[in-house]
Structure formats: C-alpha cells, structure tokens
Amino acid sequence: MSRMIVDCAIYRDGHRIEGPEDYSDALAAARAAGDTFLWIGLAEPTTAELDLVSEEFGLHPLAVEDAVNAHQRPKLESYPDSLFMVLKTLGYHSEGHLVTSGEVMLFLGDSYVMTVRHGSDSPLAALRAQLEKQPDLLRYGPSAVLHSVCDTIVDGYLEAADGLQADLDEVEADVFAPGRPVRGTAERIYGFKRQLVAARRATGPLLEPMLRLARGGEPFVEAEAQPYLRDVADHLARANEQVEGMDRLLTDILSANLAQVSVQQNNDMRQISAWAALAAVPTMIAGIYGMNFDFMPELRQPWGYPAALLLMTVVCVGLHRVFKRSGWL
C-alpha cells in the first residue's frame, strides 16, 4: 500500500499541518475539522489497492475502474459523492523529437482531493511543493489543487506544441529546400503526424470538460476557482488551435512533398527518354548499314562510312539542342 501512496497530507487555511499518517484517519480528521482537506497522491495503483482506498472515500466503482485502467479519454464525470476528471499529460523530448504521454486522474469530494497518475510524464511531485509555497491559492481547498493540476498540464501542452512547431519548421525547410527532395522526407512527415495525433488526443477532448469547469455549477468546485479555470480553458484552446494548425500545415507539406516527388519523377523520365532518343538514332543508322545488302546508297563509296558517322553526329547534336531548349536535359 505504501508503494502506491506518493504523499498524503492535511491542509488548513493553505498550510500543511501535522496529521495522522493513515489516510483513513487523516480523512476523518479533515472532515471533523470542517475547514481542512486531505490531499492524497497515488501512483499507478492496482485494482486491489485502489479498492481499499475507494471504500474509505466512497468513490464510484466506474470511476475507480477508469482510474486503474489507464489510456482513458480526457473527461469530466460527476457522481453523487465525488467529481472525477481524467487528463492526459504530454512530454516533449527534443533529443529524439518525440512526444510521450501519461495520465492524471483527480477525485474531488467532501474535504479531500485524490490524484492518481500513470506514466513517467507527471508534474505532480513538483506541483505539490510549488502549491505549498502559495497558501493564498491553496486555501481554496481541493479546487485550488484541481486548478493547479489542470494549469500545469495545459502549460505542458504549450511547451510540447512549441517543440513540435520547431520540428515542423525544420521539416518544412527540408521539403522546400532547393534541389531534389530529401530522401525519407515522407516517412519523416508521417512520423511527425503520429506525434501530432498523440497531442490531439490530449488537447482536443479536454476542451469541453474545461469549459464545463469554467462555467461553474460542478459539485465540489468553489466559485472562487472559476476565474482561474477560465484562464486554463483559454490556454487549452490556444494549445488546441496550435496543434490543429500544425496538423493542417503538415498535411499541406505532405501534399507538397508528394507533388515534388511526382514532378521529379517526371523530370527523370523525360531525361531518360531524351537520352534514349539520342542513343536510338545512331543505333538505327548503324543497324541499317549493318544489314549487309549489296545495293545500298554509298555502300561502295570511300566517303560512305565517314558520311554515316557524320549523319549520326548531326542528328544527335540536333536532338540534343532540341531537348536542351525544351528542358528535358
């Protein structure tokens, strides 16, 4: 049990206070005090472990099932005794130009907030320490934790979007660079598009739940937190628009790259055809004069052989100039 519990603390008036180490006793103490709340953080709990906690907190079985099984879609669900929210985290790694994702689930209820994380890209450890330095914000209780978690995760979206934008600019420069298209550009674009798909799965579905929180009326969310949540919703909308804009631009870049490849292939075919025509003329003339018939023009003349070579040269030079002017060579 201790393995999955990252931290468990009681907060009163924005400050962390001493309390029972057992989460069950700590929750009872927070509810008895009336002006305190319990913040418990869990890391990748198993079904059995979370079932023990859910019995004490009165969590809904469907929400518990979602919290155990990762790979959930971002959402906000209201139950009689709790509010359940799922968020996806994004991490951008510039070394491999890779976007990784994780998940954070939040339970808000009577005098408690529970955070459940899955994956390595979790900002909650640093977030708790940062919040404890802001008692004016933390005194709003579980709503302050909800806002801070959402705000930190959405800020991560913006950082990931900035990193992806830099990669997109590099891909765009390679596609439209002078000369032949860079080999493997299409594969690179497809790989980049997969990164954007992961980002869209995090940012897109979260917009509607954030707007619900910003409008107010959700249980266990204080009205004082609504302005902060509206600010988070605005940042999320900006991140969502940035990701969608990159996705549309990447589609255009892919179309441009395929068009460039097609044009280059046409140019190659024209050059091959031009050189084939240049080779066909002397081959045809040599083939005619190599048929060994007795009666052929200039066959017995001493200047016949040089004349045939001169004819080949003149025709090839003429074709070369024609192809050069037309851009085939």
Tab-separated table of C-alpha atoms in Angstrom:
chain	number	residue	atom	x	y	z
A	1	MET	CA	0.000	0.000	0.000
A	2	SER	CA	2.787	2.426	0.846
A	3	ARG	CA	4.264	1.881	-2.600
A	4	MET	CA	1.325	3.453	-4.407
A	5	ILE	CA	0.820	6.369	-1.956
A	6	VAL	CA	3.240	9.075	-3.040
A	7	ASP	CA	2.137	11.644	-0.457
A	8	CYS	CA	-0.730	12.127	1.965
A	9	ALA	CA	-1.171	15.396	3.854
A	10	ILE	CA	-3.768	17.583	5.541
A	11	TYR	CA	-4.043	21.287	4.700
A	12	ARG	CA	-5.708	24.029	6.724
A	13	ASP	CA	-6.014	27.627	5.580
A	14	GLY	CA	-3.491	26.984	2.812
A	15	HIS	CA	-0.832	25.446	5.060
A	16	ARG	CA	0.257	21.864	5.526
A	17	ILE	CA	-0.312	20.653	9.076
A	18	GLU	CA	0.592	17.582	11.035
A	19	GLY	CA	-1.989	14.824	10.937
A	20	PRO	CA	-2.454	11.084	11.168
A	21	GLU	CA	-0.223	9.064	8.878
A	22	ASP	CA	-3.009	6.628	7.998
A	23	TYR	CA	-5.122	8.037	5.164
A	24	SER	CA	-8.348	6.784	6.726
A	25	ASP	CA	-7.658	8.586	9.994
A	26	ALA	CA	-6.439	11.636	8.103
A	27	LEU	CA	-9.677	11.840	6.103
A	28	ALA	CA	-11.746	11.531	9.275
A	29	ALA	CA	-9.685	14.279	10.925
A	30	ALA	CA	-10.110	16.589	7.902
A	31	ARG	CA	-13.871	16.103	7.838
A	32	ALA	CA	-14.147	16.591	11.590
A	33	ALA	CA	-12.267	19.892	11.459
A	34	GLY	CA	-14.520	21.275	8.733
A	35	ASP	CA	-12.040	23.843	7.364
A	36	THR	CA	-9.321	21.432	6.235
A	37	PHE	CA	-8.890	18.974	3.399
A	38	LEU	CA	-6.833	15.918	2.632
A	39	TRP	CA	-4.660	15.650	-0.467
A	40	ILE	CA	-3.588	12.105	-1.227
A	41	GLY	CA	-1.451	11.244	-4.247
A	42	LEU	CA	-1.349	7.753	-5.744
A	43	ALA	CA	0.995	6.333	-8.385
A	44	GLU	CA	-0.235	3.567	-10.696
A	45	PRO	CA	-2.333	1.710	-8.105
A	46	THR	CA	-3.565	-1.813	-8.708
A	47	THR	CA	-7.226	-2.720	-8.589
A	48	ALA	CA	-6.934	-4.221	-5.121
A	49	GLU	CA	-5.028	-1.224	-3.766
A	50	LEU	CA	-7.453	1.341	-5.132
A	51	ASP	CA	-10.439	-0.691	-3.960
A	52	LEU	CA	-9.190	-0.319	-0.380
A	53	VAL	CA	-8.916	3.429	-0.766
A	54	SER	CA	-12.233	3.753	-2.577
A	55	GLU	CA	-14.068	2.133	0.315
A	56	GLU	CA	-12.850	4.863	2.655
A	57	PHE	CA	-13.502	7.728	0.240
A	58	GLY	CA	-16.751	6.411	-1.208
A	59	LEU	CA	-15.602	6.521	-4.817
A	60	HIS	CA	-17.884	5.330	-7.582
A	61	PRO	CA	-16.941	1.885	-8.973
A	62	LEU	CA	-16.948	3.115	-12.580
A	63	ALA	CA	-14.562	5.922	-11.708
A	64	VAL	CA	-12.330	3.510	-9.816
A	65	GLU	CA	-12.230	1.208	-12.820
A	66	ASP	CA	-11.184	4.100	-15.077
A	67	ALA	CA	-8.528	5.203	-12.590
A	68	VAL	CA	-6.961	1.742	-12.532
A	69	ASN	CA	-7.120	1.154	-16.271
A	70	ALA	CA	-5.032	3.803	-17.979
A	71	HIS	CA	-5.436	5.007	-21.586
A	72	GLN	CA	-8.657	6.840	-20.816
A	73	ARG	CA	-10.045	9.698	-22.858
A	74	PRO	CA	-9.906	13.114	-21.116
A	75	LYS	CA	-13.282	13.666	-19.486
A	76	LEU	CA	-15.185	15.065	-16.514
A	77	GLU	CA	-17.801	12.993	-14.734
A	78	SER	CA	-19.956	13.934	-11.773
A	79	TYR	CA	-21.045	11.335	-9.232
A	80	PRO	CA	-23.168	11.781	-6.087
A	81	ASP	CA	-20.176	11.739	-3.721
A	82	SER	CA	-17.302	12.860	-5.952
A	83	LEU	CA	-16.164	14.616	-9.097
A	84	PHE	CA	-13.899	12.589	-11.385
A	85	MET	CA	-11.627	14.082	-14.046
A	86	VAL	CA	-9.151	12.490	-16.453
A	87	LEU	CA	-6.308	14.448	-18.059
A	88	LYS	CA	-3.506	13.352	-20.345
A	89	THR	CA	-0.009	14.708	-19.807
A	90	LEU	CA	2.390	15.463	-22.643
A	91	GLY	CA	6.164	15.493	-22.561
A	92	TYR	CA	8.360	16.639	-25.434
A	93	HIS	CA	11.866	15.193	-25.798
A	94	SER	CA	13.964	17.268	-28.164
A	95	GLU	CA	16.726	14.649	-28.397
A	96	GLY	CA	14.518	12.175	-30.249
A	97	HIS	CA	11.870	14.660	-31.413
A	98	LEU	CA	9.375	12.506	-29.526
A	99	VAL	CA	6.145	13.226	-27.663
A	100	THR	CA	5.312	10.979	-24.730
A	101	SER	CA	2.097	10.929	-22.772
A	102	GLY	CA	0.825	9.902	-19.377
A	103	GLU	CA	-2.395	10.288	-17.427
A	104	VAL	CA	-3.557	12.046	-14.300
A	105	MET	CA	-6.909	11.336	-12.656
A	106	LEU	CA	-8.469	13.542	-10.000
A	107	PHE	CA	-11.165	12.760	-7.457
A	108	LEU	CA	-12.765	15.702	-5.644
A	109	GLY	CA	-15.100	15.106	-2.766
A	110	ASP	CA	-16.054	16.119	0.735
A	111	SER	CA	-12.846	17.503	2.315
A	112	TYR	CA	-10.447	15.630	0.051
A	113	VAL	CA	-8.752	15.584	-3.329
A	114	MET	CA	-7.099	12.469	-4.705
A	115	THR	CA	-4.660	12.449	-7.620
A	116	VAL	CA	-3.799	9.254	-9.472
A	117	ARG	CA	-1.012	9.294	-12.015
A	118	HIS	CA	0.046	6.864	-14.742
A	119	GLY	CA	3.245	7.184	-16.730
A	120	SER	CA	6.522	8.981	-16.153
A	121	ASP	CA	5.453	12.393	-17.504
A	122	SER	CA	3.814	13.572	-14.296
A	123	PRO	CA	4.250	17.086	-12.880
A	124	LEU	CA	2.538	16.368	-9.574
A	125	ALA	CA	5.629	15.987	-7.386
A	126	ALA	CA	6.909	19.453	-8.136
A	127	LEU	CA	3.367	20.825	-8.193
A	128	ARG	CA	2.644	19.939	-4.578
A	129	ALA	CA	5.821	21.639	-3.405
A	130	GLN	CA	5.017	24.695	-5.504
A	131	LEU	CA	1.459	24.929	-4.200
A	132	GLU	CA	2.585	24.674	-0.604
A	133	LYS	CA	4.506	27.910	-1.197
A	134	GLN	CA	1.259	29.625	-2.263
A	135	PRO	CA	-1.069	29.478	0.760
A	136	ASP	CA	-3.298	32.218	-0.669
A	137	LEU	CA	-4.192	29.892	-3.509
A	138	LEU	CA	-4.134	26.636	-1.575
A	139	ARG	CA	-6.655	27.947	0.972
A	140	TYR	CA	-9.391	27.441	-1.653
A	141	GLY	CA	-9.061	23.737	-0.906
A	142	PRO	CA	-9.485	20.929	-3.435
A	143	SER	CA	-10.499	23.458	-6.095
A	144	ALA	CA	-7.037	25.001	-5.869
A	145	VAL	CA	-5.459	21.605	-6.452
A	146	LEU	CA	-7.790	20.989	-9.381
A	147	HIS	CA	-6.847	24.312	-10.964
A	148	SER	CA	-3.127	23.860	-10.399
A	149	VAL	CA	-3.090	20.351	-11.847
A	150	CYS	CA	-5.027	21.450	-14.933
A	151	ASP	CA	-2.917	24.586	-15.335
A	152	THR	CA	0.375	22.699	-15.073
A	153	ILE	CA	-0.709	20.017	-17.531
A	154	VAL	CA	-2.006	22.570	-20.041
A	155	ASP	CA	1.265	24.514	-19.738
A	156	GLY	CA	2.941	21.242	-20.666
A	157	TYR	CA	0.771	21.156	-23.778
A	158	LEU	CA	2.023	24.591	-24.798
A	159	GLU	CA	5.651	23.568	-24.236
A	160	ALA	CA	5.153	20.411	-26.293
A	161	ALA	CA	3.441	22.440	-29.028
A	162	ASP	CA	6.385	24.855	-29.143
A	163	GLY	CA	8.805	21.958	-29.526
A	164	LEU	CA	6.678	20.393	-32.257
A	165	GLN	CA	6.473	23.751	-34.025
A	166	ALA	CA	10.265	23.952	-34.149
A	167	ASP	CA	10.403	20.454	-35.636
A	168	LEU	CA	7.701	21.364	-38.131
A	169	ASP	CA	9.666	24.408	-39.274
A	170	GLU	CA	12.671	22.171	-39.846
A	171	VAL	CA	10.634	19.665	-41.847
A	172	GLU	CA	9.135	22.476	-43.914
A	173	ALA	CA	12.590	23.889	-44.669
A	174	ASP	CA	13.786	20.460	-45.812
A	175	VAL	CA	10.787	19.928	-48.085
A	176	PHE	CA	11.092	23.285	-49.816
A	177	ALA	CA	14.895	23.355	-49.922
A	178	PRO	CA	16.403	23.914	-53.417
A	179	GLY	CA	17.312	20.812	-55.351
A	180	ARG	CA	15.937	17.318	-55.152
A	181	PRO	CA	13.622	16.341	-52.274
A	182	VAL	CA	15.418	14.940	-49.237
A	183	ARG	CA	15.261	11.163	-49.115
A	184	GLY	CA	12.988	9.844	-46.371
A	185	THR	CA	11.062	13.104	-46.058
A	186	ALA	CA	7.681	11.401	-46.485
A	187	GLU	CA	8.488	8.877	-43.745
A	188	ARG	CA	9.583	11.726	-41.506
A	189	ILE	CA	6.348	13.599	-42.150
A	190	TYR	CA	4.257	10.530	-41.346
A	191	GLY	CA	6.212	10.014	-38.124
A	192	PHE	CA	5.676	13.643	-37.211
A	193	LYS	CA	1.959	13.292	-37.890
A	194	ARG	CA	1.805	10.436	-35.384
A	195	GLN	CA	3.270	12.782	-32.766
A	196	LEU	CA	0.534	15.289	-33.543
A	197	VAL	CA	-2.102	12.575	-33.195
A	198	ALA	CA	-0.868	11.895	-29.658
A	199	ALA	CA	-1.020	15.616	-28.898
A	200	ARG	CA	-4.531	15.972	-30.326
A	201	ARG	CA	-5.772	13.054	-28.227
A	202	ALA	CA	-4.699	15.016	-25.156
A	203	THR	CA	-5.771	18.546	-26.045
A	204	GLY	CA	-8.934	18.081	-28.104
A	205	PRO	CA	-11.213	16.054	-25.786
A	206	LEU	CA	-10.159	18.089	-22.724
A	207	LEU	CA	-11.609	21.367	-24.011
A	208	GLU	CA	-15.246	20.514	-23.265
A	209	PRO	CA	-14.576	19.408	-19.639
A	210	MET	CA	-12.514	22.549	-19.018
A	211	LEU	CA	-15.305	24.744	-20.340
A	212	ARG	CA	-17.738	22.975	-18.004
A	213	LEU	CA	-15.492	23.729	-15.039
A	214	ALA	CA	-15.057	27.335	-16.179
A	215	ARG	CA	-18.828	27.868	-16.436
A	216	GLY	CA	-19.335	26.658	-12.881
A	217	GLY	CA	-22.060	24.563	-11.346
A	218	GLU	CA	-19.958	21.440	-10.901
A	219	PRO	CA	-20.037	19.852	-7.440
A	220	PHE	CA	-17.096	20.268	-5.061
A	221	VAL	CA	-15.661	23.148	-7.170
A	222	GLU	CA	-15.642	26.508	-5.408
A	223	ALA	CA	-16.976	29.536	-7.258
A	224	GLU	CA	-13.776	31.434	-6.442
A	225	ALA	CA	-11.854	28.999	-8.657
A	226	GLN	CA	-13.877	29.747	-11.804
A	227	PRO	CA	-11.762	32.729	-12.995
A	228	TYR	CA	-8.628	30.602	-12.693
A	229	LEU	CA	-10.279	27.719	-14.538
A	230	ARG	CA	-11.416	30.063	-17.317
A	231	ASP	CA	-7.804	31.125	-17.741
A	232	VAL	CA	-6.769	27.469	-18.054
A	233	ALA	CA	-9.534	26.878	-20.611
A	234	ASP	CA	-8.228	29.817	-22.624
A	235	HIS	CA	-4.681	28.408	-22.602
A	236	LEU	CA	-6.039	24.999	-23.574
A	237	ALA	CA	-7.952	26.490	-26.511
A	238	ARG	CA	-4.740	28.156	-27.684
A	239	ALA	CA	-2.797	24.895	-27.422
A	240	ASN	CA	-5.568	23.040	-29.222
A	241	GLU	CA	-5.611	25.576	-32.052
A	242	GLN	CA	-1.831	25.410	-32.349
A	243	VAL	CA	-1.862	21.608	-32.601
A	244	GLU	CA	-4.698	21.593	-35.130
A	245	GLY	CA	-2.948	24.287	-37.172
A	246	MET	CA	0.236	22.222	-37.269
A	247	ASP	CA	-1.752	19.175	-38.328
A	248	ARG	CA	-3.330	21.055	-41.251
A	249	LEU	CA	0.009	22.554	-42.255
A	250	LEU	CA	1.673	19.156	-42.080
A	251	THR	CA	-0.972	17.744	-44.411
A	252	ASP	CA	-0.203	20.538	-46.881
A	253	ILE	CA	3.532	19.886	-46.538
A	254	LEU	CA	2.985	16.188	-47.224
A	255	SER	CA	0.945	17.027	-50.338
A	256	ALA	CA	3.664	19.410	-51.490
A	257	ASN	CA	6.327	16.775	-50.920
A	258	LEU	CA	4.397	14.171	-52.900
A	259	ALA	CA	3.898	16.714	-55.683
A	260	GLN	CA	7.632	17.436	-55.692
A	261	VAL	CA	8.419	13.743	-55.905
A	262	SER	CA	5.971	13.344	-58.784
A	263	VAL	CA	7.473	16.309	-60.644
A	264	GLN	CA	10.978	14.987	-60.047
A	265	GLN	CA	9.981	11.575	-61.358
A	266	ASN	CA	8.515	13.202	-64.464
A	267	ASN	CA	11.760	15.107	-64.981
A	268	ASP	CA	13.727	11.908	-64.596
A	269	MET	CA	11.528	10.141	-67.124
A	270	ARG	CA	11.943	12.995	-69.604
A	271	GLN	CA	15.713	12.862	-69.244
A	272	ILE	CA	15.717	9.108	-69.671
A	273	SER	CA	13.518	9.421	-72.750
A	274	ALA	CA	15.762	12.140	-74.219
A	275	TRP	CA	18.925	10.099	-73.757
A	276	ALA	CA	17.145	7.037	-75.149
A	277	ALA	CA	16.222	9.029	-78.264
A	278	LEU	CA	19.809	10.216	-78.653
A	279	ALA	CA	21.036	6.628	-78.421
A	280	ALA	CA	18.346	5.299	-80.775
A	281	VAL	CA	19.364	7.436	-83.783
A	282	PRO	CA	22.962	6.124	-84.219
A	283	THR	CA	21.743	2.648	-83.330
A	284	MET	CA	19.137	2.820	-86.105
A	285	ILE	CA	21.589	4.130	-88.712
A	286	ALA	CA	24.271	1.595	-87.751
A	287	GLY	CA	21.669	-1.152	-87.869
A	288	ILE	CA	20.550	-0.200	-91.360
A	289	TYR	CA	24.098	-0.103	-92.702
A	290	GLY	CA	24.895	-3.359	-90.972
A	291	MET	CA	22.312	-5.419	-92.854
A	292	ASN	CA	24.947	-6.498	-95.474
A	293	PHE	CA	22.834	-5.891	-98.585
A	294	ASP	CA	24.752	-5.419	-101.884
A	295	PHE	CA	22.805	-2.450	-103.162
A	296	MET	CA	22.741	0.333	-100.554
A	297	PRO	CA	23.364	4.081	-101.007
A	298	GLU	CA	27.045	4.954	-100.863
A	299	LEU	CA	27.935	1.407	-99.795
A	300	ARG	CA	30.862	1.203	-102.255
A	301	GLN	CA	31.865	4.843	-101.933
A	302	PRO	CA	35.041	5.699	-99.990
A	303	TRP	CA	33.263	8.525	-98.207
A	304	GLY	CA	30.238	6.363	-97.241
A	305	TYR	CA	31.496	5.385	-93.786
A	306	PRO	CA	32.501	8.952	-92.750
A	307	ALA	CA	29.181	10.224	-94.133
A	308	ALA	CA	27.242	7.773	-91.955
A	309	LEU	CA	29.201	8.859	-88.876
A	310	LEU	CA	28.658	12.498	-89.757
A	311	LEU	CA	24.915	11.898	-90.157
A	312	MET	CA	24.778	10.256	-86.724
A	313	THR	CA	26.635	13.173	-85.184
A	314	VAL	CA	24.498	15.846	-86.837
A	315	VAL	CA	21.213	14.186	-85.854
A	316	CYS	CA	22.365	13.584	-82.253
A	317	VAL	CA	23.608	17.169	-81.890
A	318	GLY	CA	20.332	18.474	-83.296
A	319	LEU	CA	18.227	16.341	-80.947
A	320	HIS	CA	20.405	17.352	-78.006
A	321	ARG	CA	19.821	21.050	-78.744
A	322	VAL	CA	16.070	20.472	-79.106
A	323	PHE	CA	15.861	18.592	-75.813
A	324	LYS	CA	18.045	21.202	-74.086
A	325	ARG	CA	15.793	24.043	-75.171
A	326	SER	CA	12.661	22.202	-74.019
A	327	GLY	CA	14.190	21.494	-70.609
A	328	TRP	CA	14.347	17.750	-70.998
A	329	LEU	CA	18.120	17.732	-70.464
